[in-house]
Amino acid sequence: MPAKKKPSTHPDLESVLVTKAQISRRVKSLGRELKRIYGDEEITVVAIMNGAILFTADLLREVDNAIRLDCIRTTSYGSATESHSAPKLVHGLTLDVTDRHVLIVDDILDTGKTLSLIAGMVRGMRPASLRVCVLLDKKGRRQVPFEADFVGFEIPDKFVVGYGLDFAERYRNLTQIGVLKASRQKIHG
Ligand code: IMP
Ligand code: MG
């Protein structure tokens, strides 16, 4: 018999991989990791929209460093659960990152294509340091070699939604991260 679902599970989810409480605890400890590495240095955070918005907003409130925040936007997914084309930068940096301590923040490291593109671009601008923080890491899916410096959770090769991650732009506002029911994986505009 399948395990009884907790009442708090969103009805469109088949299973919950990371609960709201687990996210909150891990975001706090990532804040402490950042503090350990950066000390009192100012950090220039580059968040990759839209997925990283919720994670970035919570993470930044866990560090008391001076922060400069910039957001960039890439595309690759369309609305499916499989990325079908190489990521492209559609909205670039507005802040100057040369000689700054740059921290790129994203929701999930999957094939590695997006973050290697962005990290390569930032590296070309000669920051004082460059690190990457992701909430989720699907290690088994990598197509280009790329590792993040800070990882919230390693997760299996499943398409997940919630806490910033979407399916066809839906479900970003879920407080938990879970696997969408197959019956919900239909694109409806
Ligand atoms: P990568 O370039 O393949 O590493 O993909 C990175 C981007 O793909 C992420 O920033 C997400 O927007 C998206 N992505 C990858 N896996 C998932 C998933 O399981 N759910 C939702 N979005 C995902
Ligand atoms: Mg994304």
JSON list of C-alpha atoms and ligand atoms in Angstrom, two decimals:
[
{"chain": "A", "resi": 1, "resn": "MET", "atom": "CA", "xyz": [0.00, 0.00, 0.00]},
{"chain": "A", "resi": 2, "resn": "PRO", "atom": "CA", "xyz": [1.40, 3.43, -0.83]},
{"chain": "A", "resi": 3, "resn": "ALA", "atom": "CA", "xyz": [2.48, 5.48, 2.15]},
{"chain": "A", "resi": 4, "resn": "LYS", "atom": "CA", "xyz": [-0.20, 7.85, 3.40]},
{"chain": "A", "resi": 5, "resn": "LYS", "atom": "CA", "xyz": [0.47, 11.40, 2.26]},
{"chain": "A", "resi": 6, "resn": "LYS", "atom": "CA", "xyz": [0.85, 14.09, 4.86]},
{"chain": "A", "resi": 7, "resn": "PRO", "atom": "CA", "xyz": [-2.11, 16.50, 4.81]},
{"chain": "A", "resi": 8, "resn": "SER", "atom": "CA", "xyz": [0.18, 19.42, 3.98]},
{"chain": "A", "resi": 9, "resn": "THR", "atom": "CA", "xyz": [1.24, 17.96, 0.60]},
{"chain": "A", "resi": 10, "resn": "HIS", "atom": "CA", "xyz": [0.08, 20.14, -2.29]},
{"chain": "A", "resi": 11, "resn": "PRO", "atom": "CA", "xyz": [-2.63, 18.23, -4.21]},
{"chain": "A", "resi": 12, "resn": "ASP", "atom": "CA", "xyz": [-0.75, 18.43, -7.53]},
{"chain": "A", "resi": 13, "resn": "LEU", "atom": "CA", "xyz": [2.37, 16.80, -6.10]},
{"chain": "A", "resi": 14, "resn": "GLU", "atom": "CA", "xyz": [3.04, 13.10, -6.30]},
{"chain": "A", "resi": 15, "resn": "SER", "atom": "CA", "xyz": [5.62, 13.36, -3.53]},
{"chain": "A", "resi": 16, "resn": "VAL", "atom": "CA", "xyz": [7.45, 15.95, -1.46]},
{"chain": "A", "resi": 17, "resn": "LEU", "atom": "CA", "xyz": [11.25, 15.85, -1.69]},
{"chain": "A", "resi": 18, "resn": "VAL", "atom": "CA", "xyz": [12.04, 18.79, 0.57]},
{"chain": "A", "resi": 19, "resn": "THR", "atom": "CA", "xyz": [9.64, 20.18, 3.17]},
{"chain": "A", "resi": 20, "resn": "LYS", "atom": "CA", "xyz": [9.18, 23.82, 4.13]},
{"chain": "A", "resi": 21, "resn": "ALA", "atom": "CA", "xyz": [10.92, 23.18, 7.47]},
{"chain": "A", "resi": 22, "resn": "GLN", "atom": "CA", "xyz": [13.89, 21.48, 5.76]},
{"chain": "A", "resi": 23, "resn": "ILE", "atom": "CA", "xyz": [14.24, 24.39, 3.32]},
{"chain": "A", "resi": 24, "resn": "SER", "atom": "CA", "xyz": [14.15, 26.90, 6.12]},
{"chain": "A", "resi": 25, "resn": "ARG", "atom": "CA", "xyz": [16.79, 25.06, 8.20]},
{"chain": "A", "resi": 26, "resn": "ARG", "atom": "CA", "xyz": [19.10, 24.58, 5.22]},
{"chain": "A", "resi": 27, "resn": "VAL", "atom": "CA", "xyz": [18.80, 28.19, 4.06]},
{"chain": "A", "resi": 28, "resn": "LYS", "atom": "CA", "xyz": [19.85, 29.30, 7.55]},
{"chain": "A", "resi": 29, "resn": "SER", "atom": "CA", "xyz": [22.87, 26.99, 7.54]},
{"chain": "A", "resi": 30, "resn": "LEU", "atom": "CA", "xyz": [23.84, 28.13, 4.03]},
{"chain": "A", "resi": 31, "resn": "GLY", "atom": "CA", "xyz": [23.78, 31.68, 5.41]},
{"chain": "A", "resi": 32, "resn": "ARG", "atom": "CA", "xyz": [26.29, 30.58, 8.07]},
{"chain": "A", "resi": 33, "resn": "GLU", "atom": "CA", "xyz": [28.47, 28.91, 5.39]},
{"chain": "A", "resi": 34, "resn": "LEU", "atom": "CA", "xyz": [28.48, 32.12, 3.37]},
{"chain": "A", "resi": 35, "resn": "LYS", "atom": "CA", "xyz": [29.44, 34.12, 6.44]},
{"chain": "A", "resi": 36, "resn": "ARG", "atom": "CA", "xyz": [32.32, 31.72, 7.15]},
{"chain": "A", "resi": 37, "resn": "ILE", "atom": "CA", "xyz": [33.70, 32.10, 3.64]},
{"chain": "A", "resi": 38, "resn": "TYR", "atom": "CA", "xyz": [33.09, 35.81, 3.06]},
{"chain": "A", "resi": 39, "resn": "GLY", "atom": "CA", "xyz": [33.68, 37.15, 6.57]},
{"chain": "A", "resi": 40, "resn": "ASP", "atom": "CA", "xyz": [32.72, 40.80, 6.50]},
{"chain": "A", "resi": 41, "resn": "GLU", "atom": "CA", "xyz": [33.38, 41.32, 2.78]},
{"chain": "A", "resi": 42, "resn": "GLU", "atom": "CA", "xyz": [30.76, 42.91, 0.58]},
{"chain": "A", "resi": 43, "resn": "ILE", "atom": "CA", "xyz": [29.12, 40.38, -1.77]},
{"chain": "A", "resi": 44, "resn": "THR", "atom": "CA", "xyz": [27.76, 41.09, -5.24]},
{"chain": "A", "resi": 45, "resn": "VAL", "atom": "CA", "xyz": [24.95, 38.59, -5.68]},
{"chain": "A", "resi": 46, "resn": "VAL", "atom": "CA", "xyz": [23.86, 37.64, -9.19]},
{"chain": "A", "resi": 47, "resn": "ALA", "atom": "CA", "xyz": [20.51, 35.84, -9.04]},
{"chain": "A", "resi": 48, "resn": "ILE", "atom": "CA", "xyz": [19.23, 33.99, -12.08]},
{"chain": "A", "resi": 49, "resn": "MET", "atom": "CA", "xyz": [15.57, 34.81, -12.64]},
{"chain": "A", "resi": 50, "resn": "ASN", "atom": "CA", "xyz": [12.93, 33.60, -12.24]},
{"chain": "A", "resi": 51, "resn": "GLY", "atom": "CA", "xyz": [13.76, 30.39, -10.43]},
{"chain": "A", "resi": 52, "resn": "ALA", "atom": "CA", "xyz": [16.26, 31.79, -7.93]},
{"chain": "A", "resi": 53, "resn": "ILE", "atom": "CA", "xyz": [14.07, 34.65, -6.70]},
{"chain": "A", "resi": 54, "resn": "LEU", "atom": "CA", "xyz": [12.50, 32.99, -3.67]},
{"chain": "A", "resi": 55, "resn": "PHE", "atom": "CA", "xyz": [15.71, 31.24, -2.58]},
{"chain": "A", "resi": 56, "resn": "THR", "atom": "CA", "xyz": [17.76, 34.42, -3.02]},
{"chain": "A", "resi": 57, "resn": "ALA", "atom": "CA", "xyz": [15.28, 36.51, -1.04]},
{"chain": "A", "resi": 58, "resn": "ASP", "atom": "CA", "xyz": [15.42, 34.12, 1.92]},
{"chain": "A", "resi": 59, "resn": "LEU", "atom": "CA", "xyz": [19.17, 33.44, 1.72]},
{"chain": "A", "resi": 60, "resn": "LEU", "atom": "CA", "xyz": [20.18, 37.09, 1.65]},
{"chain": "A", "resi": 61, "resn": "ARG", "atom": "CA", "xyz": [18.26, 37.76, 4.85]},
{"chain": "A", "resi": 62, "resn": "GLU", "atom": "CA", "xyz": [20.46, 35.18, 6.58]},
{"chain": "A", "resi": 63, "resn": "VAL", "atom": "CA", "xyz": [23.67, 37.16, 6.03]},
{"chain": "A", "resi": 64, "resn": "ASP", "atom": "CA", "xyz": [24.45, 40.54, 7.50]},
{"chain": "A", "resi": 65, "resn": "ASN", "atom": "CA", "xyz": [27.16, 41.42, 4.96]},
{"chain": "A", "resi": 66, "resn": "ALA", "atom": "CA", "xyz": [26.84, 44.39, 2.69]},
{"chain": "A", "resi": 67, "resn": "ILE", "atom": "CA", "xyz": [25.10, 43.01, -0.42]},
{"chain": "A", "resi": 68, "resn": "ARG", "atom": "CA", "xyz": [24.73, 44.35, -3.94]},
{"chain": "A", "resi": 69, "resn": "LEU", "atom": "CA", "xyz": [22.03, 42.47, -5.85]},
{"chain": "A", "resi": 70, "resn": "ASP", "atom": "CA", "xyz": [21.71, 42.05, -9.59]},
{"chain": "A", "resi": 71, "resn": "CYS", "atom": "CA", "xyz": [19.32, 39.77, -11.47]},
{"chain": "A", "resi": 72, "resn": "ILE", "atom": "CA", "xyz": [19.89, 38.22, -14.85]},
{"chain": "A", "resi": 73, "resn": "ARG", "atom": "CA", "xyz": [17.61, 36.18, -17.02]},
{"chain": "A", "resi": 74, "resn": "THR", "atom": "CA", "xyz": [18.26, 33.19, -19.24]},
{"chain": "A", "resi": 75, "resn": "THR", "atom": "CA", "xyz": [16.03, 31.06, -21.39]},
{"chain": "A", "resi": 76, "resn": "SER", "atom": "CA", "xyz": [16.25, 27.48, -22.53]},
{"chain": "A", "resi": 77, "resn": "TYR", "atom": "CA", "xyz": [13.28, 25.60, -21.22]},
{"chain": "A", "resi": 78, "resn": "GLY", "atom": "CA", "xyz": [10.18, 26.77, -23.03]},
{"chain": "A", "resi": 79, "resn": "SER", "atom": "CA", "xyz": [7.48, 25.18, -20.95]},
{"chain": "A", "resi": 80, "resn": "ALA", "atom": "CA", "xyz": [8.44, 21.53, -20.92]},
{"chain": "A", "resi": 81, "resn": "THR", "atom": "CA", "xyz": [10.22, 19.41, -18.34]},
{"chain": "A", "resi": 82, "resn": "GLU", "atom": "CA", "xyz": [13.19, 18.88, -20.65]},
{"chain": "A", "resi": 83, "resn": "SER", "atom": "CA", "xyz": [15.41, 21.71, -21.80]},
{"chain": "A", "resi": 84, "resn": "HIS", "atom": "CA", "xyz": [15.47, 21.60, -25.58]},
{"chain": "A", "resi": 85, "resn": "SER", "atom": "CA", "xyz": [17.97, 24.25, -26.54]},
{"chain": "A", "resi": 86, "resn": "ALA", "atom": "CA", "xyz": [21.18, 25.85, -25.33]},
{"chain": "A", "resi": 87, "resn": "PRO", "atom": "CA", "xyz": [20.58, 28.51, -22.67]},
{"chain": "A", "resi": 88, "resn": "LYS", "atom": "CA", "xyz": [20.74, 32.11, -23.84]},
{"chain": "A", "resi": 89, "resn": "LEU", "atom": "CA", "xyz": [21.23, 35.23, -21.82]},
{"chain": "A", "resi": 90, "resn": "VAL", "atom": "CA", "xyz": [18.22, 37.48, -22.39]},
{"chain": "A", "resi": 91, "resn": "HIS", "atom": "CA", "xyz": [18.83, 40.07, -19.68]},
{"chain": "A", "resi": 92, "resn": "GLY", "atom": "CA", "xyz": [22.40, 40.67, -18.58]},
{"chain": "A", "resi": 93, "resn": "LEU", "atom": "CA", "xyz": [24.13, 42.33, -15.65]},
{"chain": "A", "resi": 94, "resn": "THR", "atom": "CA", "xyz": [23.52, 45.94, -14.80]},
{"chain": "A", "resi": 95, "resn": "LEU", "atom": "CA", "xyz": [26.05, 46.15, -11.93]},
{"chain": "A", "resi": 96, "resn": "ASP", "atom": "CA", "xyz": [29.79, 46.27, -12.47]},
{"chain": "A", "resi": 97, "resn": "VAL", "atom": "CA", "xyz": [31.38, 43.07, -11.13]},
{"chain": "A", "resi": 98, "resn": "THR", "atom": "CA", "xyz": [35.05, 43.76, -11.86]},
{"chain": "A", "resi": 99, "resn": "ASP", "atom": "CA", "xyz": [37.13, 43.36, -8.66]},
{"chain": "A", "resi": 100, "resn": "ARG", "atom": "CA", "xyz": [34.00, 42.41, -6.68]},
{"chain": "A", "resi": 101, "resn": "HIS", "atom": "CA", "xyz": [33.27, 39.22, -4.75]},
{"chain": "A", "resi": 102, "resn": "VAL", "atom": "CA", "xyz": [30.56, 37.70, -6.92]},
{"chain": "A", "resi": 103, "resn": "LEU", "atom": "CA", "xyz": [28.15, 35.01, -5.79]},
{"chain": "A", "resi": 104, "resn": "ILE", "atom": "CA", "xyz": [25.89, 33.56, -8.48]},
{"chain": "A", "resi": 105, "resn": "VAL", "atom": "CA", "xyz": [22.66, 32.11, -7.06]},
{"chain": "A", "resi": 106, "resn": "ASP", "atom": "CA", "xyz": [20.39, 29.71, -8.91]},
{"chain": "A", "resi": 107, "resn": "ASP", "atom": "CA", "xyz": [17.55, 27.40, -8.04]},
{"chain": "A", "resi": 108, "resn": "ILE", "atom": "CA", "xyz": [18.93, 24.18, -9.52]},
{"chain": "A", "resi": 109, "resn": "LEU", "atom": "CA", "xyz": [22.03, 22.81, -11.17]},
{"chain": "A", "resi": 110, "resn": "ASP", "atom": "CA", "xyz": [20.85, 20.30, -13.74]},
{"chain": "A", "resi": 111, "resn": "THR", "atom": "CA", "xyz": [22.78, 19.79, -17.00]},
{"chain": "A", "resi": 112, "resn": "GLY", "atom": "CA", "xyz": [25.18, 22.56, -15.94]},
{"chain": "A", "resi": 113, "resn": "LYS", "atom": "CA", "xyz": [24.73, 24.49, -19.20]},
{"chain": "A", "resi": 114, "resn": "THR", "atom": "CA", "xyz": [23.13, 27.59, -17.68]},
{"chain": "A", "resi": 115, "resn": "LEU", "atom": "CA", "xyz": [25.61, 28.03, -14.87]},
{"chain": "A", "resi": 116, "resn": "SER", "atom": "CA", "xyz": [28.66, 27.37, -17.04]},
{"chain": "A", "resi": 117, "resn": "LEU", "atom": "CA", "xyz": [27.42, 30.02, -19.47]},
{"chain": "A", "resi": 118, "resn": "ILE", "atom": "CA", "xyz": [26.81, 32.58, -16.70]},
{"chain": "A", "resi": 119, "resn": "ALA", "atom": "CA", "xyz": [29.97, 31.76, -14.74]},
{"chain": "A", "resi": 120, "resn": "GLY", "atom": "CA", "xyz": [32.03, 32.05, -17.94]},
{"chain": "A", "resi": 121, "resn": "MET", "atom": "CA", "xyz": [30.50, 35.42, -18.68]},
{"chain": "A", "resi": 122, "resn": "VAL", "atom": "CA", "xyz": [31.12, 36.75, -15.15]},
{"chain": "A", "resi": 123, "resn": "ARG", "atom": "CA", "xyz": [34.66, 35.34, -15.05]},
{"chain": "A", "resi": 124, "resn": "GLY", "atom": "CA", "xyz": [35.41, 37.32, -18.21]},
{"chain": "A", "resi": 125, "resn": "MET", "atom": "CA", "xyz": [34.64, 40.50, -16.27]},
{"chain": "A", "resi": 126, "resn": "ARG", "atom": "CA", "xyz": [37.47, 39.74, -13.83]},
{"chain": "A", "resi": 127, "resn": "PRO", "atom": "CA", "xyz": [35.70, 39.64, -10.45]},
{"chain": "A", "resi": 128, "resn": "ALA", "atom": "CA", "xyz": [37.85, 39.51, -7.28]},
{"chain": "A", "resi": 129, "resn": "SER", "atom": "CA", "xyz": [36.28, 36.09, -6.63]},
{"chain": "A", "resi": 130, "resn": "LEU", "atom": "CA", "xyz": [33.49, 34.02, -8.13]},
{"chain": "A", "resi": 131, "resn": "ARG", "atom": "CA", "xyz": [31.40, 31.41, -6.32]},
{"chain": "A", "resi": 132, "resn": "VAL", "atom": "CA", "xyz": [28.13, 29.67, -7.08]},
{"chain": "A", "resi": 133, "resn": "CYS", "atom": "CA", "xyz": [25.31, 28.74, -4.72]},
{"chain": "A", "resi": 134, "resn": "VAL", "atom": "CA", "xyz": [22.41, 26.53, -5.77]},
{"chain": "A", "resi": 135, "resn": "LEU", "atom": "CA", "xyz": [19.47, 25.33, -3.76]},
{"chain": "A", "resi": 136, "resn": "LEU", "atom": "CA", "xyz": [19.26, 21.98, -5.57]},
{"chain": "A", "resi": 137, "resn": "ASP", "atom": "CA", "xyz": [21.78, 19.81, -7.39]},
{"chain": "A", "resi": 138, "resn": "LYS", "atom": "CA", "xyz": [20.78, 16.97, -9.72]},
{"chain": "A", "resi": 139, "resn": "LYS", "atom": "CA", "xyz": [24.27, 15.54, -10.00]},
{"chain": "A", "resi": 140, "resn": "GLY", "atom": "CA", "xyz": [23.24, 12.63, -12.22]},
{"chain": "A", "resi": 141, "resn": "ARG", "atom": "CA", "xyz": [22.06, 14.93, -15.02]},
{"chain": "A", "resi": 142, "resn": "ARG", "atom": "CA", "xyz": [25.26, 16.85, -15.79]},
{"chain": "A", "resi": 143, "resn": "GLN", "atom": "CA", "xyz": [26.11, 17.30, -19.49]},
{"chain": "A", "resi": 144, "resn": "VAL", "atom": "CA", "xyz": [28.92, 19.77, -18.94]},
{"chain": "A", "resi": 145, "resn": "PRO", "atom": "CA", "xyz": [31.27, 19.54, -15.95]},
{"chain": "A", "resi": 146, "resn": "PHE", "atom": "CA", "xyz": [30.21, 22.10, -13.35]},
{"chain": "A", "resi": 147, "resn": "GLU", "atom": "CA", "xyz": [30.16, 22.08, -9.55]},
{"chain": "A", "resi": 148, "resn": "ALA", "atom": "CA", "xyz": [28.67, 24.66, -7.22]},
{"chain": "A", "resi": 149, "resn": "ASP", "atom": "CA", "xyz": [30.53, 25.94, -4.15]},
{"chain": "A", "resi": 150, "resn": "PHE", "atom": "CA", "xyz": [27.41, 25.85, -1.97]},
{"chain": "A", "resi": 151, "resn": "VAL", "atom": "CA", "xyz": [24.59, 23.32, -2.44]},
{"chain": "A", "resi": 152, "resn": "GLY", "atom": "CA", "xyz": [21.34, 23.21, -0.47]},
{"chain": "A", "resi": 153, "resn": "PHE", "atom": "CA", "xyz": [20.21, 19.68, -1.32]},
{"chain": "A", "resi": 154, "resn": "GLU", "atom": "CA", "xyz": [21.27, 16.96, -3.72]},
{"chain": "A", "resi": 155, "resn": "ILE", "atom": "CA", "xyz": [18.16, 15.48, -5.32]},
{"chain": "A", "resi": 156, "resn": "PRO", "atom": "CA", "xyz": [17.51, 12.53, -7.66]},
{"chain": "A", "resi": 157, "resn": "ASP", "atom": "CA", "xyz": [16.85, 12.89, -11.38]},
{"chain": "A", "resi": 158, "resn": "LYS", "atom": "CA", "xyz": [13.21, 13.95, -11.09]},
{"chain": "A", "resi": 159, "resn": "PHE", "atom": "CA", "xyz": [11.47, 17.04, -12.42]},
{"chain": "A", "resi": 160, "resn": "VAL", "atom": "CA", "xyz": [10.58, 19.12, -9.37]},
{"chain": "A", "resi": 161, "resn": "VAL", "atom": "CA", "xyz": [8.53, 22.23, -8.67]},
{"chain": "A", "resi": 162, "resn": "GLY", "atom": "CA", "xyz": [8.08, 24.63, -5.78]},
{"chain": "A", "resi": 163, "resn": "TYR", "atom": "CA", "xyz": [10.04, 27.30, -3.91]},
{"chain": "A", "resi": 164, "resn": "GLY", "atom": "CA", "xyz": [10.89, 29.08, -7.14]},
{"chain": "A", "resi": 165, "resn": "LEU", "atom": "CA", "xyz": [10.95, 26.10, -9.50]},
{"chain": "A", "resi": 166, "resn": "ASP", "atom": "CA", "xyz": [8.19, 25.99, -12.07]},
{"chain": "A", "resi": 167, "resn": "PHE", "atom": "CA", "xyz": [6.36, 23.88, -14.56]},
{"chain": "A", "resi": 168, "resn": "ALA", "atom": "CA", "xyz": [5.07, 26.14, -17.35]},
{"chain": "A", "resi": 169, "resn": "GLU", "atom": "CA", "xyz": [5.56, 29.10, -14.94]},
{"chain": "A", "resi": 170, "resn": "ARG", "atom": "CA", "xyz": [3.25, 27.51, -12.35]},
{"chain": "A", "resi": 171, "resn": "TYR", "atom": "CA", "xyz": [4.01, 26.26, -8.81]},
{"chain": "A", "resi": 172, "resn": "ARG", "atom": "CA", "xyz": [6.86, 28.68, -8.03]},
{"chain": "A", "resi": 173, "resn": "ASN", "atom": "CA", "xyz": [4.98, 29.79, -4.92]},
{"chain": "A", "resi": 174, "resn": "LEU", "atom": "CA", "xyz": [4.76, 26.35, -3.28]},
{"chain": "A", "resi": 175, "resn": "THR", "atom": "CA", "xyz": [6.50, 26.36, 0.09]},
{"chain": "A", "resi": 176, "resn": "GLN", "atom": "CA", "xyz": [7.72, 22.78, -0.41]},
{"chain": "A", "resi": 177, "resn": "ILE", "atom": "CA", "xyz": [9.67, 21.15, -3.26]},
{"chain": "A", "resi": 178, "resn": "GLY", "atom": "CA", "xyz": [8.17, 18.07, -4.85]},
{"chain": "A", "resi": 179, "resn": "VAL", "atom": "CA", "xyz": [7.57, 15.94, -7.89]},
{"chain": "A", "resi": 180, "resn": "LEU", "atom": "CA", "xyz": [4.58, 16.97, -9.98]},
{"chain": "A", "resi": 181, "resn": "LYS", "atom": "CA", "xyz": [1.91, 14.35, -10.68]},
{"chain": "A", "resi": 182, "resn": "ALA", "atom": "CA", "xyz": [2.12, 13.03, -14.25]},
{"chain": "A", "resi": 183, "resn": "SER", "atom": "CA", "xyz": [-1.50, 14.12, -14.80]},
{"chain": "A", "resi": 184, "resn": "ARG", "atom": "CA", "xyz": [-0.43, 17.72, -14.11]},
{"chain": "A", "resi": 185, "resn": "GLN", "atom": "CA", "xyz": [2.46, 17.71, -16.57]},
{"chain": "A", "resi": 186, "resn": "LYS", "atom": "CA", "xyz": [0.38, 19.09, -19.40]},
{"chain": "A", "resi": 187, "resn": "ILE", "atom": "CA", "xyz": [1.04, 22.45, -20.89]},
{"chain": "A", "resi": 188, "resn": "HIS", "atom": "CA", "xyz": [-1.99, 24.70, -20.86]},
{"chain": "A", "resi": 189, "resn": "GLY", "atom": "CA", "xyz": [-0.66, 28.08, -21.85]},
{"chain": "B", "resi": 1, "resn": "IMP", "atom": "P1", "xyz": [20.72, 23.51, -16.63]},
{"chain": "B", "resi": 1, "resn": "IMP", "atom": "O1", "xyz": [21.21, 24.56, -17.55]},
{"chain": "B", "resi": 1, "resn": "IMP", "atom": "O2", "xyz": [20.29, 22.26, -17.34]},
{"chain": "B", "resi": 1, "resn": "IMP", "atom": "O3", "xyz": [21.64, 23.20, -15.45]},
{"chain": "B", "resi": 1, "resn": "IMP", "atom": "O4", "xyz": [19.32, 23.98, -16.07]},
{"chain": "B", "resi": 1, "resn": "IMP", "atom": "C1", "xyz": [19.17, 24.97, -15.22]},
{"chain": "B", "resi": 1, "resn": "IMP", "atom": "C2", "xyz": [17.74, 25.50, -15.29]},
{"chain": "B", "resi": 1, "resn": "IMP", "atom": "O5", "xyz": [16.78, 24.54, -15.77]},
{"chain": "B", "resi": 1, "resn": "IMP", "atom": "C3", "xyz": [17.33, 25.83, -13.89]},
{"chain": "B", "resi": 1, "resn": "IMP", "atom": "O6", "xyz": [17.70, 27.14, -13.53]},
{"chain": "B", "resi": 1, "resn": "IMP", "atom": "C4", "xyz": [15.84, 25.64, -13.94]},
{"chain": "B", "resi": 1, "resn": "IMP", "atom": "O7", "xyz": [15.22, 26.83, -14.36]},
{"chain": "B", "resi": 1, "resn": "IMP", "atom": "C5", "xyz": [15.61, 24.58, -14.98]},
{"chain": "B", "resi": 1, "resn": "IMP", "atom": "N1", "xyz": [15.38, 23.24, -14.36]},
{"chain": "B", "resi": 1, "resn": "IMP", "atom": "C6", "xyz": [16.20, 22.20, -14.34]},
{"chain": "B", "resi": 1, "resn": "IMP", "atom": "N2", "xyz": [15.67, 21.15, -13.67]},
{"chain": "B", "resi": 1, "resn": "IMP", "atom": "C7", "xyz": [14.46, 21.57, -13.25]},
{"chain": "B", "resi": 1, "resn": "IMP", "atom": "C8", "xyz": [13.41, 20.94, -12.48]},
{"chain": "B", "resi": 1, "resn": "IMP", "atom": "O8", "xyz": [13.48, 19.80, -12.02]},
{"chain": "B", "resi": 1, "resn": "IMP", "atom": "N3", "xyz": [12.30, 21.71, -12.26]},
{"chain": "B", "resi": 1, "resn": "IMP", "atom": "C9", "xyz": [12.16, 22.98, -12.71]},
{"chain": "B", "resi": 1, "resn": "IMP", "atom": "N4", "xyz": [13.12, 23.61, -13.42]},
{"chain": "B", "resi": 1, "resn": "IMP", "atom": "C10", "xyz": [14.25, 22.90, -13.69]},
{"chain": "B", "resi": 2, "resn": "MG", "atom": "MG", "xyz": [16.22, 28.80, -13.69]}
]
